[in-house]
CSV table of C-alpha atoms in Angstrom, one decimal:
chain,number,residue,atom,x,y,z
A,1,CYS,CA,-107.0,119.9,-144.7
A,2,GLY,CA,-110.3,120.9,-143.1
A,3,VAL,CA,-111.7,124.4,-143.4
A,4,GLY,CA,-110.0,126.7,-140.9
A,5,ARG,CA,-107.4,124.1,-139.9
A,6,GLU,CA,-103.8,125.1,-140.1
A,7,PRO,CA,-101.7,122.4,-141.9
A,8,LYS,CA,-99.8,120.1,-139.5
A,9,VAL,CA,-97.6,117.6,-141.4
A,10,LEU,CA,-96.1,114.3,-140.1
A,11,LEU,CA,-93.1,113.2,-142.1
A,12,THR,CA,-91.7,109.6,-142.0
A,13,THR,CA,-89.5,107.4,-144.1
A,14,THR,CA,-89.5,103.8,-145.4
A,15,ARG,CA,-88.3,101.2,-143.0
A,16,LYS,CA,-84.6,101.3,-143.8
A,17,PRO,CA,-83.7,104.9,-144.7
A,18,SER,CA,-80.2,105.9,-145.7
A,19,GLY,CA,-78.2,108.7,-144.2
A,20,THR,CA,-78.9,110.9,-147.2
A,21,LEU,CA,-82.6,110.4,-146.7
A,22,PHE,CA,-82.3,111.7,-143.1
A,23,ALA,CA,-80.5,114.8,-144.4
A,24,PHE,CA,-83.3,115.3,-146.9
A,25,MET,CA,-85.9,115.0,-144.1
A,26,SER,CA,-84.1,117.8,-142.2
A,27,GLU,CA,-84.5,120.0,-145.3
A,28,LEU,CA,-88.2,119.1,-145.5
A,29,LEU,CA,-88.8,119.9,-141.8
A,30,ALA,CA,-87.3,123.4,-142.4
A,31,PHE,CA,-89.6,123.8,-145.4
A,32,PHE,CA,-92.9,122.7,-143.9
A,33,PRO,CA,-94.1,124.9,-141.0
A,34,ARG,CA,-95.6,122.8,-138.1
A,35,ALA,CA,-94.0,119.6,-139.5
A,36,SER,CA,-92.7,116.8,-137.3
A,37,PHE,CA,-90.6,113.7,-138.0
A,38,PHE,CA,-91.8,110.3,-136.9
A,39,LYS,CA,-89.0,107.6,-136.8
A,40,ARG,CA,-90.6,104.7,-138.8
A,41,ARG,CA,-88.8,101.7,-137.2
A,42,ASP,CA,-91.1,98.7,-137.8
A,43,PHE,CA,-94.4,100.6,-137.5
A,44,GLU,CA,-97.0,99.9,-140.2
A,45,ILE,CA,-98.3,103.0,-142.0
A,46,LYS,CA,-101.8,102.2,-140.6
A,47,LYS,CA,-100.5,102.7,-137.0
A,48,ILE,CA,-98.7,105.9,-137.9
A,49,VAL,CA,-101.9,107.3,-139.5
A,50,LYS,CA,-103.8,106.5,-136.3
A,51,TYR,CA,-101.2,108.2,-134.2
A,52,ALA,CA,-101.2,111.3,-136.5
A,53,THR,CA,-105.0,111.5,-136.4
A,54,LYS,CA,-105.0,111.4,-132.6
A,55,GLN,CA,-102.3,114.1,-132.5
A,56,ASP,CA,-104.3,116.4,-134.9
A,57,TYR,CA,-102.0,116.2,-137.9
A,58,THR,CA,-103.6,117.1,-141.2
A,59,ALA,CA,-101.3,115.0,-143.4
A,60,VAL,CA,-98.8,112.1,-143.3
A,61,ILE,CA,-96.0,112.0,-145.9
A,62,VAL,CA,-93.8,109.0,-146.4
A,63,ILE,CA,-90.5,109.7,-148.1
A,64,ASN,CA,-88.9,107.0,-150.1
A,65,GLU,CA,-85.7,106.7,-152.2
A,66,ASP,CA,-84.8,104.6,-155.2
A,67,ARG,CA,-81.2,104.6,-156.3
A,68,LYS,CA,-80.5,107.6,-154.1
A,69,ILE,CA,-83.4,109.6,-155.7
A,70,LYS,CA,-85.8,110.8,-153.1
A,71,TYR,CA,-89.5,111.1,-153.7
A,72,PHE,CA,-92.8,111.3,-152.0
A,73,LYS,CA,-94.1,107.8,-151.9
A,74,THR,CA,-97.3,108.3,-150.1
A,75,HIS,CA,-99.3,111.3,-149.0
A,76,ILE,CA,-102.3,110.7,-146.7
A,77,ALA,CA,-104.5,113.7,-146.1
A,78,LEU,CA,-106.3,113.5,-142.7
A,79,VAL,CA,-109.5,115.4,-142.3
């Protein structure tokens, strides 16, 4: 993040998240101070990044899962 900016993270998921992924998101929200969850629906990542930039977020993290294993799919740092 930029110098002097406090981190502000926007978390989202892939388009069809499972219930276990939502539970994992709750844990991440508790872990990251100033984090928010953006319900993905059918939004493209590009639109989510534009929204995050306008809302002064410093990062967007997309959480994915493969065979019930959760992982960070995409991390986009906003400056």
